[in-house]
Coordinates of C-alpha atoms in Angstrom, one line a residue:
Chain A
M1 CA -17.3 -16.0 68.2
R2 CA -14.5 -18.4 67.3
R3 CA -11.8 -16.1 67.7
I4 CA -12.9 -14.9 71.0
F5 CA -13.2 -18.5 72.6
T6 CA -9.9 -19.5 70.8
G7 CA -8.2 -16.6 72.3
I8 CA -9.6 -17.3 76.0
L9 CA -8.4 -20.9 75.4
T10 CA -5.0 -20.2 74.7
F11 CA -4.7 -17.3 77.1
S12 CA -5.9 -19.5 80.2
M13 CA -3.1 -22.2 78.9
L14 CA -0.8 -19.6 79.0
L15 CA -2.0 -18.4 82.5
T16 CA -1.3 -21.7 84.1
G17 CA 1.9 -22.2 82.5
C18 CA 3.1 -19.2 84.5
V19 CA 2.2 -20.5 88.0
N20 CA 5.3 -22.6 89.6
S21 CA 3.3 -25.6 90.4
S22 CA 6.1 -26.9 92.8
V23 CA 5.2 -24.6 95.8
G24 CA 6.5 -26.7 98.3
T25 CA 7.3 -26.1 102.0
Q26 CA 11.3 -26.7 101.5
S27 CA 13.2 -23.3 102.5
R28 CA 14.7 -21.6 99.9
L29 CA 17.9 -21.9 102.0
E30 CA 18.0 -25.5 101.3
L31 CA 17.8 -24.9 97.6
I32 CA 20.7 -22.1 97.8
K33 CA 23.2 -24.6 99.4
R34 CA 21.8 -27.4 96.9
R35 CA 22.7 -25.2 94.1
D36 CA 25.8 -23.8 95.8
S37 CA 25.1 -19.9 94.5
L38 CA 23.1 -17.5 95.7
I39 CA 20.7 -15.6 93.1
C40 CA 20.6 -11.8 94.5
G41 CA 18.2 -9.4 92.9
V42 CA 20.0 -5.8 92.6
S43 CA 19.1 -2.4 90.6
G44 CA 22.7 -2.4 88.7
K45 CA 22.3 1.4 87.8
I46 CA 23.0 3.2 91.1
P47 CA 26.6 4.1 91.7
G48 CA 27.5 3.7 95.4
F49 CA 24.9 0.7 95.7
S50 CA 24.8 -1.4 93.0
F51 CA 27.0 -0.6 89.6
L52 CA 28.7 -2.3 86.8
N53 CA 32.2 -1.3 87.4
R54 CA 34.9 -1.2 84.4
N55 CA 35.9 -4.9 84.9
G56 CA 32.2 -6.2 84.6
T57 CA 31.7 -7.0 88.2
Y58 CA 29.1 -5.6 90.4
Q59 CA 30.2 -3.1 93.1
G60 CA 28.1 -1.1 96.2
L61 CA 26.7 -1.4 99.3
D62 CA 23.6 -3.5 98.0
V63 CA 26.2 -6.0 96.1
D64 CA 28.4 -6.5 99.3
I65 CA 25.2 -7.2 101.5
C66 CA 24.3 -10.0 99.0
K67 CA 28.3 -10.8 99.0
A68 CA 28.0 -11.3 102.9
F69 CA 24.7 -13.4 102.5
A70 CA 26.8 -15.7 100.3
A71 CA 29.8 -15.7 102.6
A72 CA 27.4 -16.6 105.5
F73 CA 25.0 -19.2 103.9
L74 CA 27.8 -20.7 101.3
G75 CA 31.3 -19.8 102.9
S76 CA 32.6 -17.8 99.7
S77 CA 31.4 -14.2 98.9
Q78 CA 32.1 -15.3 95.3
K79 CA 29.0 -17.6 95.3
V80 CA 26.6 -15.2 94.4
Q81 CA 24.7 -14.5 90.8
F82 CA 23.3 -11.0 90.6
R83 CA 20.2 -10.1 88.3
P84 CA 19.8 -6.7 87.3
L85 CA 16.1 -5.6 87.8
T86 CA 14.0 -2.7 87.2
A87 CA 11.8 -1.4 90.0
P88 CA 8.8 -2.9 88.6
E89 CA 10.5 -6.1 87.7
R90 CA 11.7 -6.8 91.2
F91 CA 8.5 -8.1 93.1
T92 CA 7.3 -10.5 90.5
A93 CA 11.0 -11.9 90.3
I94 CA 11.0 -12.6 93.8
R95 CA 7.4 -13.9 94.4
T96 CA 8.1 -16.4 91.1
G97 CA 11.1 -17.5 92.7
E98 CA 13.5 -16.4 89.8
I99 CA 15.6 -14.6 92.5
D100 CA 16.4 -16.0 96.2
L101 CA 16.6 -12.4 98.0
L102 CA 16.3 -8.8 97.0
S103 CA 19.1 -6.5 97.7
R104 CA 17.8 -3.4 95.8
N105 CA 17.1 -0.2 97.3
T106 CA 14.0 -1.6 98.3
T107 CA 11.6 1.1 100.9
F108 CA 10.4 -1.3 103.6
N109 CA 6.4 -0.6 104.1
L110 CA 3.5 -2.1 105.2
S111 CA 2.3 -2.6 101.5
R112 CA 5.3 -4.6 100.7
D113 CA 5.8 -6.3 104.0
S114 CA 1.9 -7.6 104.3
S115 CA 1.0 -10.9 103.0
K116 CA -2.1 -9.4 101.2
G117 CA 0.4 -6.7 99.8
N118 CA 3.7 -7.5 98.0
G119 CA 4.2 -10.7 100.3
L120 CA 7.8 -9.5 101.2
I121 CA 9.7 -10.1 104.4
F122 CA 12.3 -7.6 105.2
A123 CA 15.8 -8.0 106.9
P124 CA 16.7 -5.1 109.1
I125 CA 17.4 -1.8 107.3
I126 CA 20.7 -1.2 106.0
F127 CA 20.0 2.2 104.9
H128 CA 18.1 4.9 106.1
D129 CA 17.2 7.4 103.2
G130 CA 14.5 10.0 102.3
Q131 CA 13.2 11.2 99.3
G132 CA 14.6 14.5 97.8
L133 CA 14.2 16.8 94.9
M134 CA 17.1 17.7 92.5
V135 CA 16.9 20.6 90.5
R136 CA 19.1 23.0 88.4
K137 CA 20.9 26.1 90.4
S138 CA 19.9 28.4 87.4
R139 CA 16.5 27.8 88.1
K140 CA 16.6 29.4 91.1
I141 CA 14.0 27.2 92.7
N142 CA 14.6 26.8 96.6
N143 CA 11.7 24.9 98.1
I144 CA 8.8 22.6 96.8
E145 CA 6.1 25.2 96.7
E146 CA 8.2 27.0 93.9
L147 CA 7.9 23.9 91.6
A148 CA 3.9 24.4 91.5
Q149 CA 2.7 23.7 87.9
K150 CA 5.9 22.3 86.8
S151 CA 6.9 19.1 85.5
I152 CA 8.7 16.4 87.6
C153 CA 10.7 13.3 86.5
V154 CA 9.9 10.5 88.4
G155 CA 10.5 6.8 88.2
S156 CA 7.4 4.4 87.8
G157 CA 6.6 1.4 90.0
T158 CA 8.5 2.9 93.0
T159 CA 7.3 4.5 96.3
T160 CA 8.7 7.5 95.0
E161 CA 5.7 8.3 92.6
Q162 CA 3.4 7.9 95.5
N163 CA 5.2 10.2 97.9
I164 CA 5.8 13.1 95.4
N165 CA 2.0 12.9 94.9
D166 CA 1.2 12.9 98.7
A167 CA 3.8 15.7 99.0
F168 CA 2.2 17.9 96.2
E169 CA -1.5 16.9 97.2
S170 CA -0.9 18.0 100.8
K171 CA 0.0 21.3 99.8
S172 CA -2.8 21.6 97.2
L173 CA -0.2 22.2 94.8
P174 CA -0.7 21.3 91.1
Y175 CA 2.1 19.8 89.1
T176 CA 2.9 17.1 86.2
P177 CA 4.5 13.9 87.1
I178 CA 6.3 12.5 83.9
K179 CA 7.2 9.0 84.6
Y180 CA 9.8 6.6 83.2
Q181 CA 10.8 2.9 84.0
D182 CA 14.1 3.4 84.4
L183 CA 16.3 5.7 86.6
N184 CA 18.7 6.2 83.4
Q185 CA 15.8 7.6 81.7
V186 CA 14.6 9.7 84.6
V187 CA 18.0 11.3 84.5
A188 CA 18.0 11.6 80.8
G189 CA 14.6 13.4 80.8
Y190 CA 16.0 15.8 83.5
L191 CA 19.0 16.9 82.1
Q192 CA 17.4 17.2 78.6
G193 CA 15.4 19.8 80.3
R194 CA 11.8 17.9 80.0
C195 CA 11.3 18.4 84.1
A196 CA 12.3 21.5 86.1
A197 CA 13.1 18.8 88.9
M198 CA 13.8 15.1 89.4
T199 CA 12.6 13.4 92.3
S200 CA 14.4 10.0 94.1
D201 CA 16.0 8.8 97.4
R202 CA 18.4 11.5 98.3
S203 CA 21.1 8.7 97.9
Q204 CA 20.2 8.2 94.4
L205 CA 20.0 11.9 93.5
A206 CA 23.4 12.1 95.0
A207 CA 24.8 9.0 93.2
A208 CA 23.2 10.2 89.9
K209 CA 24.8 13.9 90.4
S210 CA 28.0 12.3 90.8
G211 CA 28.0 11.1 87.2
F212 CA 26.9 14.3 85.7
K213 CA 29.5 16.3 83.5
N214 CA 28.7 19.5 85.9
P215 CA 27.6 18.4 89.1
K216 CA 27.8 21.7 90.8
A217 CA 25.1 22.9 88.3
H218 CA 22.6 20.9 90.4
I219 CA 21.2 21.2 93.7
I220 CA 19.5 19.0 96.0
L221 CA 16.6 20.8 97.6
D222 CA 16.6 20.3 101.6
D223 CA 13.0 19.4 101.5
V224 CA 12.9 15.7 102.7
L225 CA 9.6 14.0 101.6
S226 CA 9.5 10.9 103.2
K227 CA 11.3 8.1 105.2
E228 CA 12.8 5.7 102.9
P229 CA 14.2 2.9 105.0
L230 CA 16.0 0.3 102.4
A231 CA 16.2 -3.2 103.2
P232 CA 17.0 -6.5 101.7
A233 CA 14.2 -8.7 101.5
A234 CA 12.9 -12.6 100.7
A235 CA 9.6 -14.0 99.8
E236 CA 7.4 -14.3 102.6
G237 CA 6.8 -17.3 104.6
D238 CA 10.4 -18.7 104.4
Q239 CA 11.1 -18.4 107.9
L240 CA 14.3 -20.0 107.7
L241 CA 16.0 -18.0 105.1
S242 CA 14.7 -14.6 106.4
D243 CA 15.7 -15.6 109.9
A244 CA 19.4 -16.2 108.4
M245 CA 19.3 -12.9 106.3
R246 CA 18.2 -10.9 109.6
W247 CA 21.2 -12.0 111.8
V248 CA 23.9 -11.9 108.8
V249 CA 22.9 -8.0 108.8
F250 CA 22.9 -8.0 112.8
A251 CA 26.1 -9.6 112.6
L252 CA 27.5 -6.8 110.2
F253 CA 26.4 -3.9 112.7
T254 CA 27.7 -5.7 116.1
A255 CA 31.2 -6.3 114.2
E256 CA 31.2 -2.8 113.9
E257 CA 29.9 -2.1 117.2
K258 CA 32.5 -4.4 118.7
G259 CA 35.4 -3.1 116.5
I260 CA 36.0 -6.3 114.5
T261 CA 37.1 -5.6 110.9
Q262 CA 38.3 -7.2 108.0
S263 CA 42.1 -6.7 108.9
N264 CA 41.6 -7.6 112.8
I265 CA 39.3 -10.5 112.5
N266 CA 42.0 -13.2 112.8
E267 CA 43.7 -11.5 115.6
K268 CA 40.0 -11.3 117.5
L269 CA 39.9 -15.0 116.7
E270 CA 43.0 -15.8 118.1
I271 CA 41.9 -13.7 121.3
A272 CA 38.8 -15.2 121.5
R273 CA 40.4 -19.1 121.3
S274 CA 43.1 -18.3 124.1
N275 CA 40.6 -16.8 126.4
P276 CA 38.0 -19.0 127.4
Q277 CA 36.4 -16.2 129.9
M278 CA 35.4 -14.0 126.9
K279 CA 32.0 -15.8 126.2
P280 CA 30.2 -13.0 124.3
L281 CA 33.1 -12.6 121.7
R282 CA 33.4 -16.8 121.5
R283 CA 29.5 -17.0 120.5
F284 CA 29.6 -14.2 118.1
L285 CA 32.5 -15.8 116.2
G286 CA 31.2 -19.2 116.5
I287 CA 33.9 -21.1 118.6
E288 CA 31.2 -21.6 121.2
G289 CA 27.8 -22.6 121.1
D290 CA 25.4 -23.2 118.2
L291 CA 24.1 -19.8 117.2
G292 CA 24.9 -20.7 113.4
E293 CA 23.3 -24.1 113.5
K294 CA 20.2 -22.7 115.0
L295 CA 20.0 -20.3 112.0
G296 CA 20.5 -23.5 109.6
I297 CA 24.0 -22.1 108.7
P298 CA 27.6 -22.7 109.8
N299 CA 28.6 -21.7 113.5
D300 CA 31.7 -19.4 112.0
F301 CA 29.4 -17.8 109.7
V302 CA 30.6 -14.4 111.1
V303 CA 34.1 -14.7 110.6
K304 CA 33.4 -15.8 106.9
V305 CA 31.2 -12.6 106.4
I306 CA 33.6 -10.2 108.2
T307 CA 36.9 -11.8 106.2
S308 CA 35.0 -11.2 103.2
T309 CA 33.5 -8.0 103.4
G310 CA 34.1 -6.4 106.5
N311 CA 32.1 -4.9 109.0
Y312 CA 28.8 -2.8 108.2
G313 CA 31.2 0.5 108.9
E314 CA 33.8 -0.8 106.2
I315 CA 31.1 -1.5 103.3
Y316 CA 29.8 1.8 104.0
N317 CA 33.0 4.0 103.8
R318 CA 34.2 1.7 100.6
H319 CA 31.2 2.5 98.5
L320 CA 29.7 5.7 100.0
G321 CA 32.4 7.2 102.4
P322 CA 34.4 10.3 102.2
N323 CA 36.8 9.4 99.6
S324 CA 34.6 7.1 97.4
K325 CA 33.1 8.7 94.4
V326 CA 29.4 8.9 95.9
P327 CA 30.0 10.8 99.5
I328 CA 27.1 10.4 101.3
P329 CA 27.5 11.9 105.1
R330 CA 26.6 8.9 107.3
G331 CA 24.1 10.5 109.4
L332 CA 21.5 8.2 110.8
N333 CA 23.6 5.4 109.0
K334 CA 25.9 5.4 112.0
I335 CA 25.9 2.7 114.7
Y336 CA 23.6 3.5 117.6
T337 CA 26.9 3.9 120.0
E338 CA 27.8 6.8 117.6
G339 CA 24.3 8.5 117.4
G340 CA 23.0 6.5 114.5
L341 CA 19.9 4.3 113.9
H342 CA 21.8 0.8 113.3
F343 CA 21.2 -1.7 116.2
A344 CA 21.7 -5.1 116.3
P345 CA 20.0 -7.4 119.4
P346 CA 22.4 -9.5 121.2
F347 CA 23.9 -12.6 119.9
N348 CA 22.6 -14.9 122.5
Chain B
M1 CA -26.7 -41.4 60.5
K2 CA -23.7 -39.3 59.4
I3 CA -25.2 -36.3 60.9
S4 CA -25.8 -37.7 64.6
Y5 CA -22.0 -39.1 64.6
N6 CA -20.8 -35.6 63.7
A7 CA -23.1 -34.4 66.3
I8 CA -21.6 -36.8 69.0
A9 CA -18.3 -36.1 68.1
Q10 CA -18.7 -32.3 68.3
L11 CA -20.4 -32.5 71.5
L12 CA -17.4 -34.8 72.9
I13 CA -15.0 -32.2 71.8
A14 CA -16.9 -29.1 73.5
L15 CA -16.8 -31.1 76.5
L16 CA -13.2 -32.0 76.4
V17 CA -12.4 -28.2 75.8
I18 CA -14.6 -27.3 78.7
F19 CA -13.1 -29.9 80.8
V20 CA -9.5 -28.7 80.3
I21 CA -10.3 -24.9 80.8
C22 CA -11.8 -25.8 84.2
I23 CA -8.5 -27.9 85.5
L24 CA -6.5 -25.0 84.0
I25 CA -8.4 -22.4 86.1
N26 CA -9.0 -24.5 88.9
N27 CA -5.1 -24.9 89.0
L28 CA -4.4 -21.4 88.9
T29 CA -6.8 -20.9 91.7
L30 CA -5.3 -23.2 93.7
N31 CA -1.7 -22.3 93.2
L32 CA -2.7 -18.5 93.9
I33 CA -4.1 -19.8 97.4
K34 CA -1.2 -21.9 98.1
T35 CA 1.1 -18.7 97.5
G36 CA -1.1 -16.6 99.8
L37 CA -2.2 -14.6 96.9
G38 CA -5.7 -15.3 96.5
F39 CA -7.4 -14.2 93.5
S40 CA -9.6 -10.6 93.7
F41 CA -10.4 -7.9 92.2
A42 CA -11.7 -5.7 95.1
W43 CA -8.4 -3.5 94.6
L44 CA -9.9 -2.2 91.6
F45 CA -12.3 0.4 93.3
R46 CA -9.5 1.6 95.9
P47 CA -8.0 5.1 95.3
A48 CA -5.1 4.9 92.9
S49 CA -3.2 7.9 94.5
F50 CA -1.0 8.5 91.7
A51 CA -1.1 11.6 89.3
L52 CA -1.3 11.2 85.5
A53 CA 0.3 13.7 83.3
E54 CA -2.2 13.5 80.7
H55 CA -6.3 12.5 80.9
P56 CA -8.7 12.8 78.4
L57 CA -11.3 12.9 80.8
P58 CA -11.3 14.2 84.5
Y59 CA -8.8 12.5 86.8
S60 CA -7.6 12.8 90.2
P61 CA -5.1 10.8 92.6
S62 CA -8.3 9.7 94.9
D63 CA -10.1 8.2 91.7
S64 CA -10.2 4.4 91.5
Y65 CA -7.8 2.1 90.1
A66 CA -10.1 0.8 87.4
W67 CA -10.9 4.6 86.4
A68 CA -6.9 4.9 86.3
L69 CA -6.9 1.7 84.1
F70 CA -9.8 3.2 81.7
I71 CA -7.8 6.6 81.4
G72 CA -4.8 4.6 80.5
W73 CA -6.9 2.5 78.0
L74 CA -8.0 5.7 76.6
N75 CA -4.6 7.4 76.5
S76 CA -3.7 4.0 74.4
L77 CA -6.3 4.5 72.2
K78 CA -5.9 8.1 71.4
V79 CA -2.2 7.4 70.4
I80 CA -3.0 4.4 68.5
F81 CA -6.0 5.8 66.6
Y82 CA -3.7 9.1 65.5
S83 CA -1.1 7.0 64.6
L84 CA -3.0 4.4 62.5
L85 CA -4.3 7.4 60.5
L86 CA -0.8 9.2 60.2
A87 CA 0.9 5.7 59.2
T88 CA -1.8 4.8 56.7
L89 CA -1.3 8.3 55.0
I90 CA 2.6 8.3 55.1
G91 CA 2.6 4.5 54.0
T92 CA 0.2 5.3 51.1
C93 CA 2.3 8.1 49.7
V94 CA 5.5 6.0 50.1
G95 CA 4.3 2.8 48.8
L96 CA 2.9 5.1 45.8
F97 CA 6.2 6.7 45.3
R98 CA 7.8 3.1 45.3
V99 CA 6.0 1.9 42.3
G100 CA 5.9 5.5 40.7
K101 CA 7.6 6.6 37.5
N102 CA 9.6 9.6 39.5
A103 CA 13.0 7.9 39.9
L104 CA 14.1 10.6 42.9
L105 CA 11.4 9.7 44.9
R106 CA 11.6 6.1 44.2
I107 CA 15.1 6.0 45.6
V108 CA 14.6 8.4 48.4
S109 CA 11.6 6.0 49.4
A110 CA 13.2 2.9 49.2
G111 CA 16.3 4.4 51.5
Y112 CA 13.4 5.5 53.8
I113 CA 11.9 2.0 54.2
A114 CA 15.3 0.2 54.4
I115 CA 16.3 2.6 57.1
I116 CA 13.2 2.3 59.4
R117 CA 12.6 -1.5 58.6
Q118 CA 16.1 -2.4 59.7
T119 CA 16.4 -0.7 63.2
P120 CA 14.4 -1.5 66.5
L121 CA 10.9 0.3 67.2
L122 CA 12.3 0.8 70.9
L123 CA 15.8 2.5 69.5
Q124 CA 13.6 4.8 67.3
L125 CA 11.2 5.8 70.0
M126 CA 14.0 6.7 72.1
F127 CA 15.6 8.7 69.3
W128 CA 12.4 10.6 68.7
Y129 CA 11.9 11.2 72.2
F130 CA 15.3 12.0 73.9
V131 CA 16.9 13.2 70.7
A132 CA 14.7 15.0 68.3
I133 CA 12.0 16.3 70.7
L134 CA 13.8 16.9 74.0
G135 CA 16.7 18.3 71.8
I136 CA 15.2 21.4 70.6
K137 CA 15.5 22.6 74.5
E138 CA 13.1 25.2 75.7
T139 CA 13.4 27.7 72.8
I140 CA 10.2 27.6 71.0
T141 CA 10.6 26.7 67.3
S142 CA 7.6 27.6 65.1
P143 CA 8.4 26.1 61.4
I144 CA 5.1 27.3 59.9
G145 CA 4.0 30.5 61.7
D146 CA 1.6 30.3 64.5
L147 CA 0.2 26.9 63.1
L148 CA 2.9 24.9 64.7
S149 CA 5.2 25.3 67.3
I150 CA 7.4 22.9 69.1
S151 CA 9.6 22.8 72.2
N152 CA 10.7 20.3 74.7
Q153 CA 7.7 21.0 76.9
G154 CA 5.4 19.9 73.7
T155 CA 3.9 20.5 70.4
N156 CA 1.1 23.1 69.6
F157 CA -0.5 22.4 66.5
L158 CA -3.6 24.3 65.3
G159 CA -4.2 25.3 69.1
I160 CA -4.2 21.5 70.2
K161 CA -1.3 21.1 72.8
L162 CA 0.5 17.9 72.7
S163 CA 2.7 16.6 75.2
A164 CA 6.4 16.0 74.4
E165 CA 5.7 12.3 75.0
F166 CA 2.3 12.2 73.1
T167 CA 4.2 13.8 70.1
S168 CA 7.4 11.4 70.0
L169 CA 5.1 8.2 70.5
L170 CA 3.0 9.4 67.6
I171 CA 5.9 10.3 65.3
G172 CA 7.8 7.0 66.2
L173 CA 4.5 4.8 65.9
S174 CA 3.5 6.2 62.4
V175 CA 7.0 6.2 60.9
F176 CA 8.0 2.7 62.0
T177 CA 4.5 1.0 60.9
S178 CA 4.3 3.4 57.7
A179 CA 7.3 1.7 56.3
Y180 CA 5.7 -1.6 56.5
I181 CA 2.6 -0.4 55.3
A182 CA 4.5 1.1 52.2
E183 CA 5.7 -2.5 51.6
V184 CA 2.4 -3.9 51.9
V185 CA 0.9 -1.1 49.2
R186 CA 3.7 -1.8 46.8
G187 CA 2.8 -5.6 47.1
G188 CA -0.8 -4.8 46.4
I189 CA -0.1 -2.7 43.4
N190 CA 2.4 -5.1 41.9
S191 CA -0.1 -7.8 42.0
V192 CA -2.5 -6.0 39.5
Q193 CA -1.5 -7.6 36.2
K194 CA 0.8 -5.6 34.0
G195 CA -1.9 -5.7 31.0
Q196 CA -4.2 -3.5 33.1
W197 CA -1.5 -0.7 33.1
E198 CA -1.2 -0.9 29.5
S199 CA -4.7 -1.1 28.9
F200 CA -5.5 2.2 30.7
R201 CA -2.6 3.9 29.0
S202 CA -3.8 2.8 25.8
L203 CA -7.2 4.2 26.5
G204 CA -5.2 7.4 26.9
L205 CA -6.1 7.8 30.6
R206 CA -3.5 9.8 32.6
E207 CA -1.3 8.0 34.9
S208 CA -2.9 9.2 38.3
T209 CA -6.2 8.8 36.8
G210 CA -5.6 5.2 36.0
L211 CA -3.8 4.5 39.1
Y212 CA -6.8 5.6 41.3
K213 CA -9.7 4.6 39.0
I214 CA -8.2 1.1 37.5
I215 CA -5.1 -0.2 39.8
I216 CA -6.0 0.9 43.4
P217 CA -9.7 -0.9 43.2
Q218 CA -8.0 -4.0 42.2
A219 CA -5.1 -3.7 44.6
L220 CA -7.1 -3.4 47.8
P221 CA -8.2 -6.9 48.4
A222 CA -4.7 -8.0 48.3
I223 CA -3.4 -4.5 50.4
L224 CA -6.3 -5.0 53.3
P225 CA -5.1 -8.3 55.0
G226 CA -1.7 -7.1 55.1
L227 CA -2.8 -3.7 56.3
T228 CA -4.8 -5.4 58.8
S229 CA -2.0 -7.2 60.3
Q230 CA 0.0 -3.8 60.4
Y231 CA -2.8 -2.0 62.6
L232 CA -2.7 -5.0 65.1
N233 CA 1.2 -4.6 65.2
L234 CA 0.8 -0.9 65.6
A235 CA -1.8 -1.6 68.4
K236 CA 0.5 -3.9 70.3
N237 CA 3.7 -1.8 69.9
S238 CA 2.4 1.3 71.5
T239 CA 3.1 -0.3 75.0
L240 CA 6.5 0.4 74.3
A241 CA 5.0 4.2 75.2
I242 CA 6.6 3.0 78.8
A243 CA 9.9 4.0 77.5
V244 CA 9.2 7.6 76.4
G245 CA 7.3 8.5 79.7
Y246 CA 3.6 8.2 78.1
S247 CA 0.9 7.1 80.2
D248 CA -0.8 4.2 78.2
I249 CA -2.6 1.5 79.8
Y250 CA 0.6 -0.7 79.7
A251 CA 2.6 2.2 81.9
I252 CA -0.6 2.3 84.3
N253 CA -0.8 -1.1 84.7
D254 CA 2.8 -1.2 85.7
T255 CA 2.4 1.2 88.5
I256 CA -0.7 -0.5 89.9
I257 CA 0.9 -3.9 90.0
N258 CA 3.7 -2.4 92.0
Q259 CA 1.3 -0.7 94.3
T260 CA -0.9 -3.3 94.9
G261 CA 1.2 -6.6 94.4
R262 CA -1.6 -8.1 92.1
P263 CA 0.3 -9.0 88.7
I264 CA -1.9 -12.1 87.6
E265 CA -4.9 -9.7 87.8
G266 CA -3.3 -6.9 86.4
F267 CA -1.8 -8.9 83.1
I268 CA -5.3 -10.3 82.7
I269 CA -7.0 -6.9 82.8
L270 CA -4.2 -5.7 80.2
L271 CA -4.6 -8.8 78.2
L272 CA -8.0 -8.7 78.1
S273 CA -8.2 -5.1 77.0
F274 CA -5.5 -5.7 74.1
L275 CA -7.8 -8.6 73.1
F276 CA -10.9 -6.3 73.0
L277 CA -8.9 -3.5 71.1
N278 CA -7.3 -5.7 68.3
L279 CA -10.8 -7.5 67.9
L280 CA -12.2 -4.2 67.1
I281 CA -9.6 -3.2 64.7
S282 CA -9.5 -6.8 63.1
N283 CA -13.6 -6.8 62.5
G284 CA -13.7 -3.4 61.4
M285 CA -10.9 -4.1 59.0
E286 CA -12.9 -7.3 57.9
L287 CA -16.2 -5.4 57.5
L288 CA -14.5 -3.0 55.3
N289 CA -12.8 -5.8 53.3
S290 CA -16.0 -7.4 52.8
M291 CA -17.7 -4.1 51.5
I292 CA -15.0 -3.6 49.2
T293 CA -15.1 -7.3 47.8
K294 CA -18.9 -6.8 47.2
S295 CA -18.5 -3.5 45.6
N296 CA -16.1 -4.8 43.3
N297 CA -18.2 -7.8 42.7
P298 CA -21.6 -6.6 42.7

């Protein structure tokens, strides 16, 4: 009895220690500015999205989005610290305030957005993905039906886990999920032959495949099991930060739409300065108006962002374009004028 | 008079403790409400909608989160129970070899203990799973005829099917804990006075008889407390199951927290279930201890 009592006492003390008592009304954006550094949660394990390169720095689409935020909020894309997080860790990290924002292949869905769910607030979707299945060519499996009764390697704590179950259950196909906490373990389990197939977002499958010894021995099945719109996110209830994030992403899209790139930004700036009649461009680049100030960040944030990371298309091509290590066709990820889904509201 | 002072002091301390607990719980709930989390266990009865590879009782994704957690607890219990038996068996043997007369066995067991104790458990589990078990590939090997067959899909031992994940976790936990148990056993046996060995030898008893009749009964009271703490460690270490894809309570809780966004409630359940499990183990061992002490001193 005494043991139980002391146990409970210590336990409740520990619990209270976990709670951050300074849940104030101040925006995280102010904190980021005061710290003069942005703490960004990334995966760190997905080539093309966020991956540690040989120089020990992170690279990828998700990483460049963080850099764009840092450039907009703090004026320099260097003022960002990356925190590699596993899938199950990421929501706790953002809810407890360990990181400022999440840019980590996170699927935008209802449970994660709602305040009674994971309590996040999402920035616009930066990558439209879908869940797929990868198998060995030698297994001669062509569709999901042929995977019945087989083991499937899957990462735990992801929407992937739920989708694979929905997909198999709706077809009444029995299967055995082998769950690992980490994508590297999923890959290891699959390569060691524990599972007939591995499942993840198709972009991640392509990224994983690019690192295999013999990528051609594996194929990604045509079945697309789900919509996986990936978006950066912040903790709910922070209007200032989430507004700023939203418009930084929109700025990346708009710059591509307007043909403003890293190499011609100074030229465009000159043109805007010398032509007072080009109102929309002047507003977008912060030469007139107070669009940045309305968001609580400098007026010229678009210039800072494009100078340091380039527009959305440039970021995409750098990490996922045809000449990159992880080529993924742009498909839905084109700008809307070219038939894709990326669309930004006007900068007015 | 003395007694009443004492009673008042005890009452005050009890009140103080209750007061502190109230403040802590109040603080926690207030903060939870502030962050918009609230405190609720209603989600426990919603359908889990994820499948499990191993379940000792019937389970389907339309069962509740509570049932999924219970299945996870049973999975934990299963692996803890069998590794406990196996670890005790290996540990006792190695411990006895360590104090035995056979020089070769002594050296081998000392080497075994050194290697196992000086590498991290996580590394060992990864080794057993990704290298040893999954490394076998799909060709089925049967080292002792039909009794045992191993492939990277799992093990079949006397007709009982064990998954690759369970097998590697069982081996990993048992081997790791057995090295510590061996040292506890050796320490216990060494604590018996040298005179006891000399006296049974002078009575003409054989080495093995003397060991079982004279030495071990005296060593047990010294061994049991150490053994208990190793058992508790084993139970807690079983949460590393997540590294090798075994669906223990920790791994299932991990998925649930992610789906429901309720980390605090999830961890409370996890902590309570481990508290309960470890209280079972430690009280069981205490019972065993008192039985042995009684039979030694009737």
